[in-house]
Short mmCIF file of C-alpha atoms in Angstrom, two decimals:
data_model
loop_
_atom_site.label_atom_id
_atom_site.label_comp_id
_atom_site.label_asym_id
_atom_site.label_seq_id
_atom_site.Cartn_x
_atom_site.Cartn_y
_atom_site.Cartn_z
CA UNK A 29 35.34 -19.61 1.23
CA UNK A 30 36.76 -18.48 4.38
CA UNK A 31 35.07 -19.57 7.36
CA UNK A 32 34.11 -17.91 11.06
CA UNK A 33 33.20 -19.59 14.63
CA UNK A 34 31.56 -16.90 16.87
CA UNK A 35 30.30 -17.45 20.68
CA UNK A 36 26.74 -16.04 21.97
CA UNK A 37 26.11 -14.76 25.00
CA UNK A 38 24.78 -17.40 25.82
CA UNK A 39 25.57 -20.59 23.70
CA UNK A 40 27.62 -21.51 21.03
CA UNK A 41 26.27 -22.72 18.16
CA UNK A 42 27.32 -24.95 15.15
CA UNK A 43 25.20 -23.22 12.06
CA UNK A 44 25.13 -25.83 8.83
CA UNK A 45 23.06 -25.63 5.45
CA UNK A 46 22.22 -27.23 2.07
CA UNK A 47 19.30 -27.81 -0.76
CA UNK A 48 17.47 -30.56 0.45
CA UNK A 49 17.10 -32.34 -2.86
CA UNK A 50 19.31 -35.15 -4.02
CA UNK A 51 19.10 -36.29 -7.58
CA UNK A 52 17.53 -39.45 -7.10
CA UNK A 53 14.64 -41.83 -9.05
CA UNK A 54 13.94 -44.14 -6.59
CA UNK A 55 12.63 -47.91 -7.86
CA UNK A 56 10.11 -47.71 -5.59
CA UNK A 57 7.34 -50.57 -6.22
CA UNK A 58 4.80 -49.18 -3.75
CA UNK A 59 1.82 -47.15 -5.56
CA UNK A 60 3.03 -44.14 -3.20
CA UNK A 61 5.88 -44.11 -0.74
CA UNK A 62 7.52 -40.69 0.88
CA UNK A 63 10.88 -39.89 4.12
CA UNK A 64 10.96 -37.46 6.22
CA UNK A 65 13.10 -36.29 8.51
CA UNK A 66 11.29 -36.70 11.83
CA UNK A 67 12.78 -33.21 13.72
CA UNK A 68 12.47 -31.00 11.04
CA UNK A 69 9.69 -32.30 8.87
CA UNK A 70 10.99 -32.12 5.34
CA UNK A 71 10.51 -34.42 2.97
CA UNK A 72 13.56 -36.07 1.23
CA UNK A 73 11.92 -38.25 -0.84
CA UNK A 74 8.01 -38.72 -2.27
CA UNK A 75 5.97 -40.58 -4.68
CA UNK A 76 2.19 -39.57 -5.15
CA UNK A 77 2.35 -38.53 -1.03
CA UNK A 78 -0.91 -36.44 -1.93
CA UNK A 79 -3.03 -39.36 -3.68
CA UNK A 80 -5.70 -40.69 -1.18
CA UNK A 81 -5.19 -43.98 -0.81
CA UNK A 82 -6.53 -46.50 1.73
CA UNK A 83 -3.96 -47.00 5.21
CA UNK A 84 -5.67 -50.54 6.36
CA UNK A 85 -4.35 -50.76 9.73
CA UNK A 86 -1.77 -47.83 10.06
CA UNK A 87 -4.90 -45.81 10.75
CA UNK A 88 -4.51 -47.34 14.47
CA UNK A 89 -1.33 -45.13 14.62
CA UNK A 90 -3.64 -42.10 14.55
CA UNK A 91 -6.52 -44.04 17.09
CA UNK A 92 -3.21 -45.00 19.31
CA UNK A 93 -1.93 -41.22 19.39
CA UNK A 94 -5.51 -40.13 20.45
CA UNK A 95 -5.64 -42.28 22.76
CA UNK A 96 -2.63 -41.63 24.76
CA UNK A 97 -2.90 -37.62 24.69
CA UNK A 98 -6.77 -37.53 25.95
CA UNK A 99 -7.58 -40.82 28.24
CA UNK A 100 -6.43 -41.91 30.99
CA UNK A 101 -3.80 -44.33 30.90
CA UNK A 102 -4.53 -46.33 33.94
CA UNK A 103 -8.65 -46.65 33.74
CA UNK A 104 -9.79 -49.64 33.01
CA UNK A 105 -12.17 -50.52 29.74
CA UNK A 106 -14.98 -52.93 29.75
CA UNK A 107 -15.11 -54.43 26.75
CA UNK A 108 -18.38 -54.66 24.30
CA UNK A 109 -19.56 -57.40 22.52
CA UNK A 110 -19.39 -55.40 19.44
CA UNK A 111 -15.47 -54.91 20.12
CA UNK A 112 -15.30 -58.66 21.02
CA UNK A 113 -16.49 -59.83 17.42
CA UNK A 114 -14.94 -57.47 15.72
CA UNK A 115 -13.53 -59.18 11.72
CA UNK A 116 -9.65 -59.46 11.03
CA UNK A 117 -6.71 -59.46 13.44
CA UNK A 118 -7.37 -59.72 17.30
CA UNK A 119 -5.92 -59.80 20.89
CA UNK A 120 -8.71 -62.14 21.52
CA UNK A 121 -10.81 -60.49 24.14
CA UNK A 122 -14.51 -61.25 25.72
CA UNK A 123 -17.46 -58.79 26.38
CA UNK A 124 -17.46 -57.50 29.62
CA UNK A 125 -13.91 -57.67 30.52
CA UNK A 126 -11.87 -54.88 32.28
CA UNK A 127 -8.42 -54.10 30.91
CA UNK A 128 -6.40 -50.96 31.38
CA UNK A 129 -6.33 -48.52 28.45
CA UNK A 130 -2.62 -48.76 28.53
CA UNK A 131 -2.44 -52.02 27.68
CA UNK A 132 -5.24 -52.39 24.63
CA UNK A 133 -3.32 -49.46 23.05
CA UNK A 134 -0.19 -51.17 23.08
CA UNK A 135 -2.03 -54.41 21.99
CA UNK A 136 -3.70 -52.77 18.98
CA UNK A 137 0.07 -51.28 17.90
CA UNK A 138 1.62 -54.76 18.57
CA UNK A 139 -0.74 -57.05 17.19
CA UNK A 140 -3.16 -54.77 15.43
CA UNK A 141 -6.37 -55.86 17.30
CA UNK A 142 -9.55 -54.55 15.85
CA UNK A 143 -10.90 -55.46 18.81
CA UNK A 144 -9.15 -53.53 20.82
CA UNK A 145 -9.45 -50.39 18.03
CA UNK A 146 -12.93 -50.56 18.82
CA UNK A 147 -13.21 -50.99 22.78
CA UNK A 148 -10.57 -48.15 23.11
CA UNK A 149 -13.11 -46.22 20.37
CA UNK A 150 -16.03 -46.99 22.84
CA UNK A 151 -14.61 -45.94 25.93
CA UNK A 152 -13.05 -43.13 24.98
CA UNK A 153 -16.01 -41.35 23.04
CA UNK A 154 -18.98 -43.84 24.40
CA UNK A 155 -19.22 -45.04 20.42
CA UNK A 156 -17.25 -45.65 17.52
CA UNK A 157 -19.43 -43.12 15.14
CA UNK A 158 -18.50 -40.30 17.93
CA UNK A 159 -15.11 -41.80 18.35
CA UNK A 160 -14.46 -40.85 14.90
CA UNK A 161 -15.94 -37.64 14.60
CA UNK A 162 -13.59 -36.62 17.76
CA UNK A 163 -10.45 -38.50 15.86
CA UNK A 164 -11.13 -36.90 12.44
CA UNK A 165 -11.33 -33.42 14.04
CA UNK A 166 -8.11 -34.17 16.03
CA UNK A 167 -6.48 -34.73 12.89
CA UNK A 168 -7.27 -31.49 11.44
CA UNK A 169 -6.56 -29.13 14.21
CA UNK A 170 -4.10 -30.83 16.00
CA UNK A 171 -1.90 -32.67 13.51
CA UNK A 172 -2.61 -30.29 10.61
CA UNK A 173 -3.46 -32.96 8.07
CA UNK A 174 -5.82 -32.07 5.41
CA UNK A 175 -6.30 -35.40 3.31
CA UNK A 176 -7.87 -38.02 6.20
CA UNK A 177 -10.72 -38.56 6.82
CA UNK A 178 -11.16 -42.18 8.85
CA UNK A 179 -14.47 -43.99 8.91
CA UNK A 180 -13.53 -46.76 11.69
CA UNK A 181 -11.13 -46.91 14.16
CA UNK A 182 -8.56 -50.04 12.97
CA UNK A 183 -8.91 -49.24 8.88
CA UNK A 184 -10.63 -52.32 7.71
CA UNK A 185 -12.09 -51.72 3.92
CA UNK A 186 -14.84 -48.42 3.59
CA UNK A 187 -14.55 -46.78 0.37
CA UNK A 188 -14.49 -43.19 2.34
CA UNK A 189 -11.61 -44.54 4.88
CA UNK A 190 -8.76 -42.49 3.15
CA UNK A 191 -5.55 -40.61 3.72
CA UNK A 192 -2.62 -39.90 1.98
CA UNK A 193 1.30 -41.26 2.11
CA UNK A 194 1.98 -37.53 3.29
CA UNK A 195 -0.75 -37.28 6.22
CA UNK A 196 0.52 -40.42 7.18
CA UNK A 197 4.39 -38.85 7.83
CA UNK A 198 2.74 -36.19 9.41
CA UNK A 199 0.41 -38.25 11.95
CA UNK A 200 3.17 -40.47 12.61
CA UNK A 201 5.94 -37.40 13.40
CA UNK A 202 3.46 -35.95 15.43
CA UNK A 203 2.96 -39.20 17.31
CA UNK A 204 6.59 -39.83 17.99
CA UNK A 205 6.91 -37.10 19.81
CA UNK A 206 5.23 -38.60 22.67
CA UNK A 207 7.24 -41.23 24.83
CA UNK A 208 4.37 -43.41 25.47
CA UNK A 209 3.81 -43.82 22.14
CA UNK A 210 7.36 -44.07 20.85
CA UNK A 211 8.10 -46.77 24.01
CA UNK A 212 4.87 -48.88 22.28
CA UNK A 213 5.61 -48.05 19.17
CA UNK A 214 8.94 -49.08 19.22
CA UNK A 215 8.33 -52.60 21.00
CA UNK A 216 9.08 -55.84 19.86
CA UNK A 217 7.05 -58.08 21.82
CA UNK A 218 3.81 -57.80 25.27
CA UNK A 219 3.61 -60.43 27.88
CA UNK A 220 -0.88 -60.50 27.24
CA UNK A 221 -2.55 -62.13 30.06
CA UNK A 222 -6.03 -61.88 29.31
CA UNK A 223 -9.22 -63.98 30.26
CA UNK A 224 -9.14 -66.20 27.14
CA UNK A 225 -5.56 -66.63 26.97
CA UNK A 226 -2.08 -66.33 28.33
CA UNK A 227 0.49 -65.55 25.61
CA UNK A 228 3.09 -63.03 24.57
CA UNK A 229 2.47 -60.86 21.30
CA UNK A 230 4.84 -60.13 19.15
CA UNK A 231 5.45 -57.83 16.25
CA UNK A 232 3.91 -58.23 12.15
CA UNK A 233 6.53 -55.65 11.81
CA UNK A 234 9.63 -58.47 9.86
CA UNK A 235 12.50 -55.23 10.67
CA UNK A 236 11.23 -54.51 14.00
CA UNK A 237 11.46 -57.96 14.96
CA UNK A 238 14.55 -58.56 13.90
CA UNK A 239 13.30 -60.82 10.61
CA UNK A 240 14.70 -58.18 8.46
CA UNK A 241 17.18 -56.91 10.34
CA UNK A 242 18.00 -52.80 9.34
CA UNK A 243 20.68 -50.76 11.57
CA UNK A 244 18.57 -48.16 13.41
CA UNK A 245 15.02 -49.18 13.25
CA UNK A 246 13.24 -47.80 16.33
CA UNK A 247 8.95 -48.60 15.23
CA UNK A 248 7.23 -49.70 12.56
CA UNK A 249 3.00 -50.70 11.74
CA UNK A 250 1.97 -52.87 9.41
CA UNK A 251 -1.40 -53.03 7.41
CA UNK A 252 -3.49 -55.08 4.85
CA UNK A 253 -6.61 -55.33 3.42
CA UNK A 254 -7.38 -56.45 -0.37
CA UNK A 255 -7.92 -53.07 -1.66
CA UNK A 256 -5.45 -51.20 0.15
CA UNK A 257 -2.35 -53.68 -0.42
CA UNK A 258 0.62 -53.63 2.10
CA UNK A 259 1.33 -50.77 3.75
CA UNK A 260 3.69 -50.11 5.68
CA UNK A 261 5.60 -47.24 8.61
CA UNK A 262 8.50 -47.48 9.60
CA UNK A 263 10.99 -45.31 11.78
CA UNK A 264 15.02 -45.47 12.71
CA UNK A 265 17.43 -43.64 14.01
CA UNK A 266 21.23 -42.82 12.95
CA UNK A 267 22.65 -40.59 15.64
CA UNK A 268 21.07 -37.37 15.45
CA UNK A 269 19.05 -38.07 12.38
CA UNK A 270 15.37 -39.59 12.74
CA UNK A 271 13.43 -40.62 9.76
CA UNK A 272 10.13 -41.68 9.07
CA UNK A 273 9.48 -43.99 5.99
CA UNK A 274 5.77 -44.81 4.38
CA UNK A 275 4.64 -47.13 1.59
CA UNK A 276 1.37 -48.00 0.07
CA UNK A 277 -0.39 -49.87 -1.62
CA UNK A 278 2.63 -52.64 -2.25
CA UNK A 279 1.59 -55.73 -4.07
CA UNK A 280 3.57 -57.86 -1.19
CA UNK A 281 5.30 -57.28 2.01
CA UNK A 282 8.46 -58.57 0.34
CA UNK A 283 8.23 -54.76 -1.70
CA UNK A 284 6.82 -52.82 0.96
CA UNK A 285 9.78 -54.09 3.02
CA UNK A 286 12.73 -53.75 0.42
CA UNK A 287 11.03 -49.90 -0.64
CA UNK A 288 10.85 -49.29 3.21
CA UNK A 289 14.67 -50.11 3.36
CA UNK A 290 15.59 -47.72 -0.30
CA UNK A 291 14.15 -44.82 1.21
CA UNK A 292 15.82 -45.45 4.99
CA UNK A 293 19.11 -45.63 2.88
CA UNK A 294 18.75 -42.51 0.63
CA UNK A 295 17.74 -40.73 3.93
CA UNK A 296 20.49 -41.78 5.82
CA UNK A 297 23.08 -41.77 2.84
CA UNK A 298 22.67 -38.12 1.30
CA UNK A 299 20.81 -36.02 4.43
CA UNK A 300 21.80 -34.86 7.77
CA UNK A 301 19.74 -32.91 10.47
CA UNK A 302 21.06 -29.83 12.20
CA UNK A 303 20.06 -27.52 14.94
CA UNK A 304 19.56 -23.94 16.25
CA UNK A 305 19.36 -24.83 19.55
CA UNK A 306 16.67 -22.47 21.68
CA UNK A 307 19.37 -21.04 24.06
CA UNK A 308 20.64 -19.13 21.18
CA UNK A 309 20.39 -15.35 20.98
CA UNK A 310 19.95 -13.67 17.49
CA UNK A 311 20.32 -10.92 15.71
CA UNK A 312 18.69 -8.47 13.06
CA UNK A 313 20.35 -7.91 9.96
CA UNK A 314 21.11 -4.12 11.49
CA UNK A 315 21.44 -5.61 14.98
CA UNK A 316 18.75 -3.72 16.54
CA UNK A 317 16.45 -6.73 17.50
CA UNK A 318 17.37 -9.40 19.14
CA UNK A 319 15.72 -13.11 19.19
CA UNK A 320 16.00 -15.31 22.07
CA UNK A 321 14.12 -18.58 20.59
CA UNK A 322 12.17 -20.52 22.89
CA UNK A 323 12.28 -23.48 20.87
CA UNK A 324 15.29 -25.70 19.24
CA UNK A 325 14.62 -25.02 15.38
CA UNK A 326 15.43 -27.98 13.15
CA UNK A 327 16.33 -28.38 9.42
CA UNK A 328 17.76 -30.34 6.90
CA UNK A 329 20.67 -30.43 4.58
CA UNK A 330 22.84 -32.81 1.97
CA UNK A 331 25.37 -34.04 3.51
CA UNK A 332 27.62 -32.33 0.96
CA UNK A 333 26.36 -29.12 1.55
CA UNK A 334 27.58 -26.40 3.98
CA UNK A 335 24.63 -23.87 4.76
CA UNK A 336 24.55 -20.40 5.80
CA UNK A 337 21.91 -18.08 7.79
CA UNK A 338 20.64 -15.08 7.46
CA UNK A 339 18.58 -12.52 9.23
CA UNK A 340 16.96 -9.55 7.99
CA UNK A 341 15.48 -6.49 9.50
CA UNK A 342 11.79 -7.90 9.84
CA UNK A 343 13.55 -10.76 11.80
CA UNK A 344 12.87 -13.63 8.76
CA UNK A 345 16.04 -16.17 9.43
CA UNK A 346 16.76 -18.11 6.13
CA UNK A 347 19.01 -20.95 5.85
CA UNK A 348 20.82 -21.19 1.77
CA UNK A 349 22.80 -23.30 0.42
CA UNK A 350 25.88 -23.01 -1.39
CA UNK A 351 24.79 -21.22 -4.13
CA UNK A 352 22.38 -19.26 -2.29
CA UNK A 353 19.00 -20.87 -2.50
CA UNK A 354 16.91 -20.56 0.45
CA UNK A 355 16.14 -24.23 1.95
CA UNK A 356 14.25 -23.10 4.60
CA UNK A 357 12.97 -20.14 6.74
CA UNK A 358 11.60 -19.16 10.24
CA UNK A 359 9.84 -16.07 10.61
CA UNK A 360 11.24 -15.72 14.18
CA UNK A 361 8.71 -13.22 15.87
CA UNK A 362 6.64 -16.40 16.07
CA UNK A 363 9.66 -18.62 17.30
CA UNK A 364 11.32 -16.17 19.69
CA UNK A 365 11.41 -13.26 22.27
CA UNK A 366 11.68 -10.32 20.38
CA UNK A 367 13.83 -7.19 22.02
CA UNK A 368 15.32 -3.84 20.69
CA UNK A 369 18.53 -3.60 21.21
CA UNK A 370 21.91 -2.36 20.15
CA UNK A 371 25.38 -3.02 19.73
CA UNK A 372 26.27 -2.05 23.62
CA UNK A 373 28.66 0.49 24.07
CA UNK A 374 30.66 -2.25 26.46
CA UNK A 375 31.74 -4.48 23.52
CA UNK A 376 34.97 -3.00 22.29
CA UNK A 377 35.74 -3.17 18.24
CA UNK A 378 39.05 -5.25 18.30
CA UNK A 379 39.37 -6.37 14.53
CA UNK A 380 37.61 -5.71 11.46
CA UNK A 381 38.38 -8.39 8.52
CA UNK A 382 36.73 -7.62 4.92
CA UNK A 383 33.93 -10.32 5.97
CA UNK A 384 33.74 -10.07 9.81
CA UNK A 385 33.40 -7.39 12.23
CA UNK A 386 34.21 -8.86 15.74
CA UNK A 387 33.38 -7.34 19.11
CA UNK A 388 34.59 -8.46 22.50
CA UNK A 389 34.02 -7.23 26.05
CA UNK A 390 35.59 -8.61 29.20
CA UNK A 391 33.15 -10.22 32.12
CA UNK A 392 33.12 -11.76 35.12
CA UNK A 393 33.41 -15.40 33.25
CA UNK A 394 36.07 -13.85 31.24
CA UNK A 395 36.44 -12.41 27.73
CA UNK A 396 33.36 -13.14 25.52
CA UNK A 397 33.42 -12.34 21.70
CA UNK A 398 30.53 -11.80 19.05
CA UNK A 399 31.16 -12.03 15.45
CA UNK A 400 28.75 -10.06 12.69
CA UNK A 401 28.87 -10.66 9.05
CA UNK A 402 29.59 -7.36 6.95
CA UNK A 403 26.83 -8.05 4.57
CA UNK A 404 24.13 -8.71 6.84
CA UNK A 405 24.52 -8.28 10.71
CA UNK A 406 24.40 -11.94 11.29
CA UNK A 407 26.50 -14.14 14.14
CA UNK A 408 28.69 -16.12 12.18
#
């Protein structure tokens, strides 16, 4: 297969495909475990992702998320008695003390405080019950998920506290693309100076911390309760490739752990991420619309794979495979700046190959070529 390299306008860009499926049976132990890539979204790899299941404490990832995009980092919470008593893990703090939101949010991720789940619940929505009710509506129109629905704030035990391995990607993709979250998500330790105590929190997280040491990891939340098992989310990071891993419902950290670490390594070991990066300028199959995205568009491929794009003339962009399957497509009047156009009458035909067309014209920053498959219009 004979291969082109073509130069936009404005960009060049290096086009890749592939079918993202590897034939795989993963051992997982966890009742329900599923990767994603974290740019583009798809999953690589998935075991009952849509059964609803309880989360114990990775709900906080969703309370933590909340909490960054609508309060205000800097404002200080008073906290309740209720919050102060709260059952199960703790940062150990006492009614009627003032501490920024900023730093209860990264104590709840750190050390999973229920505590601080609930004083961040109070001040943010004046109670829990409303707290929830704005969290659980977040959820749905915000991060898209349809399977959650959270009854508390740090996901101790209610029988109608439930989400699935699949909303769980989703929340937590959603959530790392905001740097305050990723910079707390992603730490390993918190100098916490509170009124009760002076101390330094660290981690439950055994890769994060370095316990379990895995090349790449960038976050990770722990959770248990009886009924839910371990659970467990983890992130890392290979060069341009970002997954997100989830397990549930493990019968001991020691599996959620080692099924955490078989799904980072079929990620990383058969997939790769590519780009269409948003300066690009597009084409219709009969090249007279043109696409200017205004957003990078992600996907992903096998490594073994080299995919192709397409455009047609309703401005659908598909990315195949080898043998031709679509993998995945971008209806781009929704992506891009949509013009009518034509090939100008400046770009002079130079060579015509049985694949390629190729037109050039000479500018002011020299001579600039475009390159259009014969079968569909499309930059090469």
């Amino acid at each position: 297969m004979k291969r082109f390299f073509f130069v936009f306008i404005l960009a060049l860009i290096p086009f890749a495909t592939t079918t993202v499926s590897a034939e795989s049976d993963l051992p997982l132990i966890s009742e329900a475990g599923i990767i994603i890539d974290a740019k583009s979204g798809k999953v690589l790899y998935e075991k009952n992702i849509n059964k609803k299941m309880y989360p114990a404490s990775l709900t906080k990832v969703a309370t933590a998320i909340y909490a960054i995009e609508h309060g205000d980092q800097n404002e200080l919470v008073t906290v309740s008695k209720k919050a102060a008593e709260a059952d199960g893990s703790s940062v150990f703090i006492e009614p009627g003390e003032k501490i920024e939101l900023s730093k209860l949010i990264a104590g709840m991720l750190i050390n999973s405080g229920n505590d601080a789940a609930i004083a961040i619940a109070e001040h943010m929505s004046g109670s829990e019950k409303l707290f929830m009710e704005d969290l659980n509506e977040f959820l749905r129109k915000e991060v898209k998920v349809t399977d959650t629905h959270f009854t508390n704030p740090h996901g101790l035990f209610d029988k109608n506290h439930v989400t699935t391995a699949s909303d769980l990607a989703k929340i937590t993709q959603y959530a790392m693309k905001n740097e305050i979250f990723r910079k707390d998500f992603g730490k390993k330790d918190l100098p916490w100076e509170v009124e009760t105590w002076d101390t330094t929190l660290v981690t439950h997280h055994k890769i994060l911390k370095g316990e379990l040491p895995y090349k790449g990891i960038t976050g990770g939340k722990t959770g248990f309760v009886s009924k839910a098992g371990y659970t467990l989310i983890s992130t890392a990071t290979r060069g341009e490739q970002e997954l997100i891993a989830v397990t549930l419902k493990a019968p001991s950290d020691k599996e959620a752990y080692s099924d955490t670490e078989l799904l980072f390594n079929y990620g990383f070991e058969n997939f790769k991420s590519a780009k269409i990066d948003k300066k690009s300028i597009l084409y219709s199959a009969d090249h007279s619309k043109s696409y200017k995205l205004n957003e990078d568009l992600y996907y992903t491929h096998l490594i073994s794979d080299e995919p192709s794009l397409k455009t047609s003339n309703d401005g659908i962009l598909s990315i195949m495979n080898q043998d031709g399957s679509t993998i995945e497509a971008y209806d781009l009047k929704t992506v891009a700046d949509v013009r009518n156009t034509e090939v100008p009458a400046l770009f002079k035909k130079e060579a015509i190959s049985e694949e390629a067309k190729i037109f050039c014209f000479i500018s002011r920053k020299g001579r600039l070529c475009h390159s259009y498959h014969s079968d569909n219009g499309f930059p090469i």
